Every structure is written in C-alpha cells, then in structure tokens.
Tab-separated table of C-alpha atoms in Angstrom:
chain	number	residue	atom	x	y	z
A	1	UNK	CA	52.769	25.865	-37.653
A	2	UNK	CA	54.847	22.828	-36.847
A	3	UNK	CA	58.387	22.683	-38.637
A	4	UNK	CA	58.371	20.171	-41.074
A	5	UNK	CA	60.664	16.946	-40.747
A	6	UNK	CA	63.524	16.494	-42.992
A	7	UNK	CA	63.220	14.082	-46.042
A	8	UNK	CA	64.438	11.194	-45.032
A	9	UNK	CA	68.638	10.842	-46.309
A	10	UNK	CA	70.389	7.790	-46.359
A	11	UNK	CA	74.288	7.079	-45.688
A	12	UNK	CA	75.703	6.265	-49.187
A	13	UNK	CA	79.317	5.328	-49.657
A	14	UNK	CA	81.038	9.186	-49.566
A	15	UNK	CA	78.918	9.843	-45.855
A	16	UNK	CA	80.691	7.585	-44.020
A	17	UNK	CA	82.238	10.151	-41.566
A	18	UNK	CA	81.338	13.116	-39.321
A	19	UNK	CA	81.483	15.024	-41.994
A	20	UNK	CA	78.840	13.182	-44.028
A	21	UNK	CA	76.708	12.633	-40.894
A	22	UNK	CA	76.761	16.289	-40.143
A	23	UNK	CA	75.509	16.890	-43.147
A	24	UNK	CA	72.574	14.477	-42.546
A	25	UNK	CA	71.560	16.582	-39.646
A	26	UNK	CA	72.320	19.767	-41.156
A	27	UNK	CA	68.735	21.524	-40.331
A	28	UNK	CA	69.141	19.983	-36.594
A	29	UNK	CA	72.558	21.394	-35.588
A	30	UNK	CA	71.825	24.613	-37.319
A	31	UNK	CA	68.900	24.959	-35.291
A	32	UNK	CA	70.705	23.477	-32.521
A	33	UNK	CA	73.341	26.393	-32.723
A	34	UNK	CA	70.808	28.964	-32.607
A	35	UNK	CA	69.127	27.594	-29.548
A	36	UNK	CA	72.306	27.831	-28.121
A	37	UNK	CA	73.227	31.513	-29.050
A	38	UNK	CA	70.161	32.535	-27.765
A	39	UNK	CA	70.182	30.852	-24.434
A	40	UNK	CA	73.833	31.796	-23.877
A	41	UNK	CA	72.685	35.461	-24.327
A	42	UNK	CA	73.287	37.644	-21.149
A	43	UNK	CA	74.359	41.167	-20.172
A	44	UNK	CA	77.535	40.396	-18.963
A	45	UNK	CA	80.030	40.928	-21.517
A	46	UNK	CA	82.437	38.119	-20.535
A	47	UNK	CA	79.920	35.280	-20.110
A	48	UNK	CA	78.582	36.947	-24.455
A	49	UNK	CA	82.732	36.910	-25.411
A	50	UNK	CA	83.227	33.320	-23.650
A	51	UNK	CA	80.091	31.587	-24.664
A	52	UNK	CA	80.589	32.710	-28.532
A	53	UNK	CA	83.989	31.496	-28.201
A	54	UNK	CA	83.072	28.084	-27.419
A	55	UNK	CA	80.018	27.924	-29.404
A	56	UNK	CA	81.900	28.871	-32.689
A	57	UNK	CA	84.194	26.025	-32.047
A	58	UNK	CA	82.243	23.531	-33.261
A	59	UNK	CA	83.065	19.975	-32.595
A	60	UNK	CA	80.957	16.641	-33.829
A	61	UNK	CA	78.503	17.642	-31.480
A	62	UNK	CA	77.761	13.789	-30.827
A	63	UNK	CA	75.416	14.298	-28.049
A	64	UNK	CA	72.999	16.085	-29.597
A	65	UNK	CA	73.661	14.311	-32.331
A	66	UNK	CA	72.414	11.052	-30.512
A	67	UNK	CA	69.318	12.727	-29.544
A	68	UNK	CA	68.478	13.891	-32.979
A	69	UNK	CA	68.760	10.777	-33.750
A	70	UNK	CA	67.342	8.269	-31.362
A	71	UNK	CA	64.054	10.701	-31.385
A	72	UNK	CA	64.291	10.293	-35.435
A	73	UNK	CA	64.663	6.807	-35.228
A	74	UNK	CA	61.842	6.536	-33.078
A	75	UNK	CA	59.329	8.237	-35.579
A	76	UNK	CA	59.627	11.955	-34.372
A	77	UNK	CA	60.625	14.871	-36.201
A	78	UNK	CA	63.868	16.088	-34.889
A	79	UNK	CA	63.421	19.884	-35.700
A	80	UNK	CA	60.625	19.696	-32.941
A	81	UNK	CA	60.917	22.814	-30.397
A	82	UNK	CA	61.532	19.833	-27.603
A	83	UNK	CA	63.866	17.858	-29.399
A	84	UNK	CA	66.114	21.204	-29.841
A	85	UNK	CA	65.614	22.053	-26.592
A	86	UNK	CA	66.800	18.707	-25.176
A	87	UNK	CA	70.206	18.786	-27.643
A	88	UNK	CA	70.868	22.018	-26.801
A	89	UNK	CA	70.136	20.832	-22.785
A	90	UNK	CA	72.730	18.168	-23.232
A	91	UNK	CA	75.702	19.993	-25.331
A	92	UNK	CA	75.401	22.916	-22.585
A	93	UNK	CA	76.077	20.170	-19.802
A	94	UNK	CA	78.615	18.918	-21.981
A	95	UNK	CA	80.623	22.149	-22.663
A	96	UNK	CA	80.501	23.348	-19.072
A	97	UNK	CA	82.533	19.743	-18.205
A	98	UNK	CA	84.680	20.646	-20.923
A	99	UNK	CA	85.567	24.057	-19.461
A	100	UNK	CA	85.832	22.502	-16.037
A	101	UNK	CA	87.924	19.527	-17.031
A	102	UNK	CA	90.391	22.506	-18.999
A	103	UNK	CA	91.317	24.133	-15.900
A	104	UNK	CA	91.751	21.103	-14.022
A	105	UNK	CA	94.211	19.180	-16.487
A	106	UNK	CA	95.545	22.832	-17.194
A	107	UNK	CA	95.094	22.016	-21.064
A	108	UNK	CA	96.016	25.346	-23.364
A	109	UNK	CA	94.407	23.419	-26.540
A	110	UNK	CA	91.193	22.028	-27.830
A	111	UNK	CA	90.225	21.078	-31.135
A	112	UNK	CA	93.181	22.713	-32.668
A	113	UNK	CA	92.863	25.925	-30.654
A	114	UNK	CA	93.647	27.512	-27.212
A	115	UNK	CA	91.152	27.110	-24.380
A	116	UNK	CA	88.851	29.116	-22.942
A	117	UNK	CA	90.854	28.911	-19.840
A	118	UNK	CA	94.592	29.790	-22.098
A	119	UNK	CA	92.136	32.924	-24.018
A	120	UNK	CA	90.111	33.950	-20.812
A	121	UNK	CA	91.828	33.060	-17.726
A	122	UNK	CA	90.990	29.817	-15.357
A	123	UNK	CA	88.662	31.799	-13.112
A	124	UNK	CA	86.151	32.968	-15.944
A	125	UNK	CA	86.286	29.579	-17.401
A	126	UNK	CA	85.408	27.982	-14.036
A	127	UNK	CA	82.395	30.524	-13.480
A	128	UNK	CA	81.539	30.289	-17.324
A	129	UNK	CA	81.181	26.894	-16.637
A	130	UNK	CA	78.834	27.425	-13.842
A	131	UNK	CA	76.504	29.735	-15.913
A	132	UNK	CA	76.086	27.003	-18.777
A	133	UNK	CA	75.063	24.250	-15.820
A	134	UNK	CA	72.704	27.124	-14.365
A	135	UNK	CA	71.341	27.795	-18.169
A	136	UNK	CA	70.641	23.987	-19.007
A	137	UNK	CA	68.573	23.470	-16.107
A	138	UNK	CA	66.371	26.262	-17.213
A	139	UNK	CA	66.210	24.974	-20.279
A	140	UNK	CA	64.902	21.453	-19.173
A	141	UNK	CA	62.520	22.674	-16.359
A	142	UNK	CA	60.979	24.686	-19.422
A	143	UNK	CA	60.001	21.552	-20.795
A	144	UNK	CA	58.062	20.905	-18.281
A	145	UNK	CA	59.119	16.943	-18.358
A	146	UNK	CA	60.078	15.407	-14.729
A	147	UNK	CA	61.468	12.267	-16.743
A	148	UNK	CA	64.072	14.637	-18.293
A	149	UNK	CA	64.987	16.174	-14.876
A	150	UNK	CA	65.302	13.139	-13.242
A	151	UNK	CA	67.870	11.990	-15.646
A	152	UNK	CA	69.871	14.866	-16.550
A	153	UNK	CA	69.686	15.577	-12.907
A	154	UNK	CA	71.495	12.051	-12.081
A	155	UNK	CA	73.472	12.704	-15.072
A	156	UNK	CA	75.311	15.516	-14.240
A	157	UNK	CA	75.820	14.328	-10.703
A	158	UNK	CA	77.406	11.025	-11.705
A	159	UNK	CA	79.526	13.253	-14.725
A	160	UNK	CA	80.524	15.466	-11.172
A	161	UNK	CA	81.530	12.063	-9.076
A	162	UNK	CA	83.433	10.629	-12.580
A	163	UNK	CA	85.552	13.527	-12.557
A	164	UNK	CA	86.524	13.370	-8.762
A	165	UNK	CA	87.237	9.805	-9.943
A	166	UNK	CA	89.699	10.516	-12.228
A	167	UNK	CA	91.152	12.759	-9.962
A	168	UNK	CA	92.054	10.908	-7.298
A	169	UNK	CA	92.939	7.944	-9.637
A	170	UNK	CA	96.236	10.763	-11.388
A	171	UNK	CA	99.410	8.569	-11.290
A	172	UNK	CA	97.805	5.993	-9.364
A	173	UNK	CA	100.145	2.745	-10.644
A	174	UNK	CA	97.815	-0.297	-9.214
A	175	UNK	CA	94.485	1.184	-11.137
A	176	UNK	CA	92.910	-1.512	-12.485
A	177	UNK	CA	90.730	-2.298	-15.755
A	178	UNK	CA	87.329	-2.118	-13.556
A	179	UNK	CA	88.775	1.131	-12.050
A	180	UNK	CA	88.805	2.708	-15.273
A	181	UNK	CA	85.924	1.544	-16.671
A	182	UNK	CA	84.442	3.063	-13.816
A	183	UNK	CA	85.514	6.388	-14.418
A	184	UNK	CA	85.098	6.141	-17.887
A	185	UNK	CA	81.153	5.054	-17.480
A	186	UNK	CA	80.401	8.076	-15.146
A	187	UNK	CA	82.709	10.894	-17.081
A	188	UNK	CA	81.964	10.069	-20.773
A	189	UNK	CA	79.159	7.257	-20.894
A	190	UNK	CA	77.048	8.797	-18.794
A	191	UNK	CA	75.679	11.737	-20.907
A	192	UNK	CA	76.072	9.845	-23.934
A	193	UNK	CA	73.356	7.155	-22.534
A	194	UNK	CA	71.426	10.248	-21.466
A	195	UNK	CA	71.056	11.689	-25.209
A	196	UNK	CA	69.787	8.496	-26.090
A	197	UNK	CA	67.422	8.237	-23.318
A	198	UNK	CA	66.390	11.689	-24.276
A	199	UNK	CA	65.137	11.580	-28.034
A	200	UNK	CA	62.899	8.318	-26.918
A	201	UNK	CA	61.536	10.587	-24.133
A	202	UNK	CA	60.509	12.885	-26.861
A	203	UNK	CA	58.856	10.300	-29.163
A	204	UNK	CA	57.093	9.359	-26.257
A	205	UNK	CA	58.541	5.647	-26.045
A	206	UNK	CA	57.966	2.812	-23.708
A	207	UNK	CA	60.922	2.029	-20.853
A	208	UNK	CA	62.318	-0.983	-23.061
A	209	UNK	CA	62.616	1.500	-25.270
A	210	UNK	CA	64.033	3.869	-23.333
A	211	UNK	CA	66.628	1.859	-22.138
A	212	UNK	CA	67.678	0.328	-25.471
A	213	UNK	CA	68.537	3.636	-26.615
A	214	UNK	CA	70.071	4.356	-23.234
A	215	UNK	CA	72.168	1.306	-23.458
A	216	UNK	CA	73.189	1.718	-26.856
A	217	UNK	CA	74.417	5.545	-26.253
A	218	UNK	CA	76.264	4.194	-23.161
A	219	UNK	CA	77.791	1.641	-24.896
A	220	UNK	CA	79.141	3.958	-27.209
A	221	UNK	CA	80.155	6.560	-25.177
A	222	UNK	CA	82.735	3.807	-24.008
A	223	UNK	CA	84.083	2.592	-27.092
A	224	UNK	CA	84.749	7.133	-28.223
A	225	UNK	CA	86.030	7.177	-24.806
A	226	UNK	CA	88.577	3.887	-24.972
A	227	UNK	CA	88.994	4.877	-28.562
A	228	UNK	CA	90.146	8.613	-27.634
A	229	UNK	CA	92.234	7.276	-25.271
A	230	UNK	CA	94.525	4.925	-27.957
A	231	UNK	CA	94.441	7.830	-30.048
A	232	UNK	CA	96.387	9.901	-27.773
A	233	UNK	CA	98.897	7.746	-28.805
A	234	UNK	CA	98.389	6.672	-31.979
A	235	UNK	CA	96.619	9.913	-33.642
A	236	UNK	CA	97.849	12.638	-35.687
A	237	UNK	CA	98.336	15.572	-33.602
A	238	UNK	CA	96.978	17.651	-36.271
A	239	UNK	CA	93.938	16.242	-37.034
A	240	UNK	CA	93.417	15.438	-33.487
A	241	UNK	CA	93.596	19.223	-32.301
A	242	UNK	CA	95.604	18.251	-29.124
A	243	UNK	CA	99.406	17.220	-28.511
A	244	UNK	CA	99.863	13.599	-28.206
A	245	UNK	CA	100.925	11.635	-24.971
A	246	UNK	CA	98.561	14.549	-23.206
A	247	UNK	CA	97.246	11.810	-21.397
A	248	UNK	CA	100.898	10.378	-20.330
A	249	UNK	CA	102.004	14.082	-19.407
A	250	UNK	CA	99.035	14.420	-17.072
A	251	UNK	CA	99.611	11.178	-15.401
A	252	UNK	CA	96.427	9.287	-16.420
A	253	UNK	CA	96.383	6.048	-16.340
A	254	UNK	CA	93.934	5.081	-19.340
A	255	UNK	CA	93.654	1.279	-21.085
A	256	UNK	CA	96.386	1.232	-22.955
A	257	UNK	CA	98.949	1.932	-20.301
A	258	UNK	CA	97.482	-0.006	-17.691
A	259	UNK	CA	96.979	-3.257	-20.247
A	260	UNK	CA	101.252	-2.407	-20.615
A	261	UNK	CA	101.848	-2.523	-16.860
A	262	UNK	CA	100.159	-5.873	-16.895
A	263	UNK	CA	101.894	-7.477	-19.778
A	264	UNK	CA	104.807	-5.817	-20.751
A	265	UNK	CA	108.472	-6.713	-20.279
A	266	UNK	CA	110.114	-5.695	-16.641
A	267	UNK	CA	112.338	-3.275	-18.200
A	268	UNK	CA	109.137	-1.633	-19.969
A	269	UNK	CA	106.779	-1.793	-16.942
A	270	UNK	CA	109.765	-0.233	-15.188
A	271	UNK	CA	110.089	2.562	-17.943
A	272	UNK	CA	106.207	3.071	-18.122
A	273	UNK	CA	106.288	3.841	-14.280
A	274	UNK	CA	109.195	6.298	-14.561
A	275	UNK	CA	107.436	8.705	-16.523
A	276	UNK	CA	103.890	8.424	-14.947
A	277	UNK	CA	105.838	9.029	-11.807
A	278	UNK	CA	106.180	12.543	-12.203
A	279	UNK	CA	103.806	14.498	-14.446
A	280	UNK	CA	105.808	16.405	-16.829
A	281	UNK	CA	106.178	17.484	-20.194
A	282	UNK	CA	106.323	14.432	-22.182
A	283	UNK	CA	109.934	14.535	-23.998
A	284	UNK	CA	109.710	13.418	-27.846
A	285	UNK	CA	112.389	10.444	-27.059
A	286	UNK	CA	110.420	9.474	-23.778
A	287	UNK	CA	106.756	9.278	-25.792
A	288	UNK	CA	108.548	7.168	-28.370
A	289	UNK	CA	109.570	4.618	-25.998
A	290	UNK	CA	106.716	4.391	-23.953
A	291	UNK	CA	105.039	4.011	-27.801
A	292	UNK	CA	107.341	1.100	-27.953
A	293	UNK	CA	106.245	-0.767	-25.086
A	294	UNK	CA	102.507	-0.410	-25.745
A	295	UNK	CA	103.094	-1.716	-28.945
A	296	UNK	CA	105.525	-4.293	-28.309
A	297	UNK	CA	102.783	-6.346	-25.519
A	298	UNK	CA	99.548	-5.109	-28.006
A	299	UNK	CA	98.259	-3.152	-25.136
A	300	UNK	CA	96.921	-0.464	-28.184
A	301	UNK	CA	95.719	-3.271	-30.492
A	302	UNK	CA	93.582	-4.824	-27.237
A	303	UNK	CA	92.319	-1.543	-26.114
A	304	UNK	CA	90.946	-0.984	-29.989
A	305	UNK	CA	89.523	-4.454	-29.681
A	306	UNK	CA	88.017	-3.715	-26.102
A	307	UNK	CA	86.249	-0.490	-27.887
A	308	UNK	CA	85.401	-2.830	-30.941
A	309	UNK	CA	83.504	-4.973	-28.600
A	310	UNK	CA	81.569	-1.965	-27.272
A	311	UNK	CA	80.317	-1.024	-30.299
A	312	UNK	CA	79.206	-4.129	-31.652
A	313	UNK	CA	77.587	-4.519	-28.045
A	314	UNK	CA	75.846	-0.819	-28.799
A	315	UNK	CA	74.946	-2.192	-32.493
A	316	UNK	CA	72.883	-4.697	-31.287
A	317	UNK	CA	70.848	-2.995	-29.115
A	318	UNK	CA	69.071	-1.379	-31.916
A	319	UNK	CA	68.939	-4.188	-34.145
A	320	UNK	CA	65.005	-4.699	-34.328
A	321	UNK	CA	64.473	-0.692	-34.786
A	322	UNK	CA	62.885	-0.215	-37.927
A	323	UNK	CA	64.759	0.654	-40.637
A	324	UNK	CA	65.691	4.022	-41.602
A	325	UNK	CA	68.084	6.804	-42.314
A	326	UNK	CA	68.252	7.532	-38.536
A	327	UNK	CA	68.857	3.930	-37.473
A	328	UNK	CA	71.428	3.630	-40.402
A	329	UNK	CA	73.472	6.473	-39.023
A	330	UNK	CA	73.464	5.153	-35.931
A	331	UNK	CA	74.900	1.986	-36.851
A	332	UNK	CA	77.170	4.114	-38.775
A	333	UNK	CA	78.546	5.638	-35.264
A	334	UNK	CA	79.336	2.568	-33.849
A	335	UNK	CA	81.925	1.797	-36.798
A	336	UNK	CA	83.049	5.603	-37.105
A	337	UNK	CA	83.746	5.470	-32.890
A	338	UNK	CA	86.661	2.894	-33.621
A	339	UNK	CA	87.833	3.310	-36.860
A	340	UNK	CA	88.143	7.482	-36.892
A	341	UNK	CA	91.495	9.189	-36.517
A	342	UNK	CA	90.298	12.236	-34.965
C-alpha cells in the first residue's frame, strides 16, 4: 500500500524559520533519517561509529529539503519510496563533501561540535567520505532512472572541480567577483540546483519544468552560500556552531573581503592583505579591525544585497507554480537564506 501524503500545512506567522519548516516536513526527514541509517549500515565498525556520528548531527538538511519540496510542489507525494530515496541520494553526496572539505580546511568544529575528522582522525574521515559517495550511487542506480544519474553524476563532478577551485584560489589577493562566483556555483549551487531538478524528476515534469526548479535551487544555493559567507563575520559564534573569521584564518577570499580590497581605504586594503597573507589563527584585535574595514566601505551590507538579489532572482522562478503549502515554503527559503543568523 502506498504511504499516504501529508495534509497539506501552511506557513503561518510562528513557522517562519527552519525550525517551523522542519516541522512542515516532519514525516519526510524522519523517513529521510531512516533511509539513511539503513543505507549507512555495514560490518565495519568504524564506517557504523562514523556514519551515526554524522547522521545524529542533524543540520537543516536543505537539500533534501528542496527535493521534498519541489516534488510536493509539483503534485507528488513526498513520502514516496523514490522521493526518499533521491533526498537521502543527495544529503549522502552532501555529507561526504562535508567530511572531505573538514580535513582539507583542518576544521575541529561543525554545528557546534567537533568533526568527524577532530573525533575520528583525518584518514577515517577521508575514507568515510568515500563510502557515503560509493553508497549514494547505489542508491540512485536502484532507481533505475538514467535522468537522475546523469545529473548527480555531473553534480558531484562539478562539486569535485569547485573544491579544487577553492583550493588553488587560498590567499590568492587578485581573485575577482566572477572568480568566486565561480567557485561558489560549482561547490554549493551545484547540488542545491540538483535537489530541485530531482523532486520534478519524480513528479514526472516537463524540461521547463525541470529547469525552473533547477534554476531556482541554484539560485539559492548562492544567496546560503554568499549569505554564510557575511555571517562568518557578522554571526554569533554560538548559534552559528563555528568560530568566526574561520574563513579569514583559512585564507579565503569570499565577497565580503574581496568587495573591501576593491573599495576600501589604502591603509585598510593594506591591513586586509596582512592577515590573508599568512593563514593563522585569527587574533581577537586583528578580526575586529578587519570587521572595521568591511564595514567602513559596506563590503558586508553589498554582499547581503548581492545574496538579496539571488533570492528574489530564485523567487521568481516559481512564481506561476500553483499555489500551495510546498510552493509557500519555498518562497519562504528564499527570505530565510538572507535574513537567518545561523
């Protein structure tokens, strides 16, 4: 017997966060997390300790989340056996870049607690990570759809070249805007326009459909990404589960700082470039200043408006959906990408 679709719940006044919208999907993510449990399953201990290590820490989940909804926007019931399978397909892609991406920046926390690579050790995360890439293809060739291979295929390439990317782009003073859009489309965007894609595979859509909810998952996908980025600076370490000025420590050049090295003072472009020089340990006195210079030339208050854009942009390509509860939450998501704090 078919599982039954939810009732349909709309977004009042008190659901306007994760929170609310994770409530929404409730039935989906709990499903979600058992898919996941059971596909992470294996005899060897440390791949069982790691897997339910990550698993149990949570997260907004937004990939899946996009496919739950895009598929329930489209008129399909997002408890389907395929529509699980495809969110689980996606957060397992999703989690092995995380574990990657850990070991390379060396980062000891995540969501407010150590790493699989500061618990476990780099090398289990790295072949951890491996495991989960090797588990989400099985779990898409079972659905027997060449449509979702061939995009989650060209996904996680382009998610493998966005990361090299970013790489060789560490302390790099002359990156430009385009530069880091471009690493920005094929390390973040990229798998959020493929959970779009995804949920109008499952309803069975047309290719303008396809790629509206393609386009509207890539677009934002940019505006979390630009919007993460400003909140390394501007966020609340504690809600944000991560030190601030991470991003300043490691020598990444994201919006904000390169917007400053165009327009701020000499003196600040000059101070800016001191401490990207060297990747260090971000002193309390040096974040502060740099702070000061991104403020003073409204490189933070143009990178918010730059992810503003993007969301709008992402807004409007679902504007002649049909209304519902799904389509309302996604709308919903383009606001919640800018204005969060966490």
């Amino acid at each position: 017997m078919p599982p039954v679709a939810p009732a349909e719940r709309t977004p009042g006044q008190s659901g306007r966060t994760a929170a609310g919208l994770q409530r929404h999907l409730q039935a989906e993510l709990g499903a979600l997390d058992t898919r996941l449990r059971a596909t992470l399953d294996s005899d060897v201990a440390l791949i069982r300790a790691i897997s339910d290590y990550i698993v149990s820490a949570g997260g907004k989940r937004l990939r899946p989340v996009l496919v739950f909804l895009s598929a329930q926007a489209l008129g399909t019931n997002p408890l389907s056996p395929l529509v699980i399978d495809l969110a689980a397909t996606v957060e397992l892609i999703h989690t092995a870049t995380l574990l990657h991406d850990d070991v390379v920046d060396e980062s000891d926390l995540r969501r407010g607690r150590a790493t699989a690579n500061a618990e476990f050790g780099n090398a289990a995360s790295v072949l951890v990570g491996d495991f989960l890439y090797s588990r989400a293809f099985q779990v898409m060739v079972g659905t027997g759809k060449l449509r979702v291979l061939e995009l989650l295929s060209e996904a996680t390439n382009r998610i493998a070249e966005g990361e090299v990317m970013q790489l060789m782009a560490l302390g790099r003073l002359d990156l430009s805007e385009a530069d880091y859009m471009q690493v920005i489309e094929a390390k973040t965007a990229k798998l959020f326009e493929a959970a779009g894609a995804l949920g109008a595979i499952a309803a069975g859509a047309d290719a303008r459909t396809e790629r509206a909810m393609s386009e509207y998952s890539r677009r934002l996908g940019v505006a979390f990404q630009i919007a993460d980025d400003v909140l390394d600076y501007r966020g609340e370490a504690s809600t944000l589960g991560k030190s601030l000025g991470d991003d300043l420590a490691e020598g990444k050049l994201t919006l904000p700082i390169i917007l400053a090295l165009q327009r701020g003072s000499d003196a600040g472009k000059a101070l800016v470039r001191s401490v990207l020089s060297k990747p260090h340990a971000v002193e309390p006195e040096q974040f502060q200043q740099v702070m000061e210079v991104l403020e003073s030339c409204g490189a933070l208050d143009s990178s918010l408006a730059r992810a503003q854009s993007e969301a709008q942009a992402a807004a409007a390509e679902i504007a002649t959906l049909p209304d519902s509860a799904a389509k309302q939450w996604m709308l919903e998501l383009c606001s919640y990408a800018v204005k969060r704090n966490v």
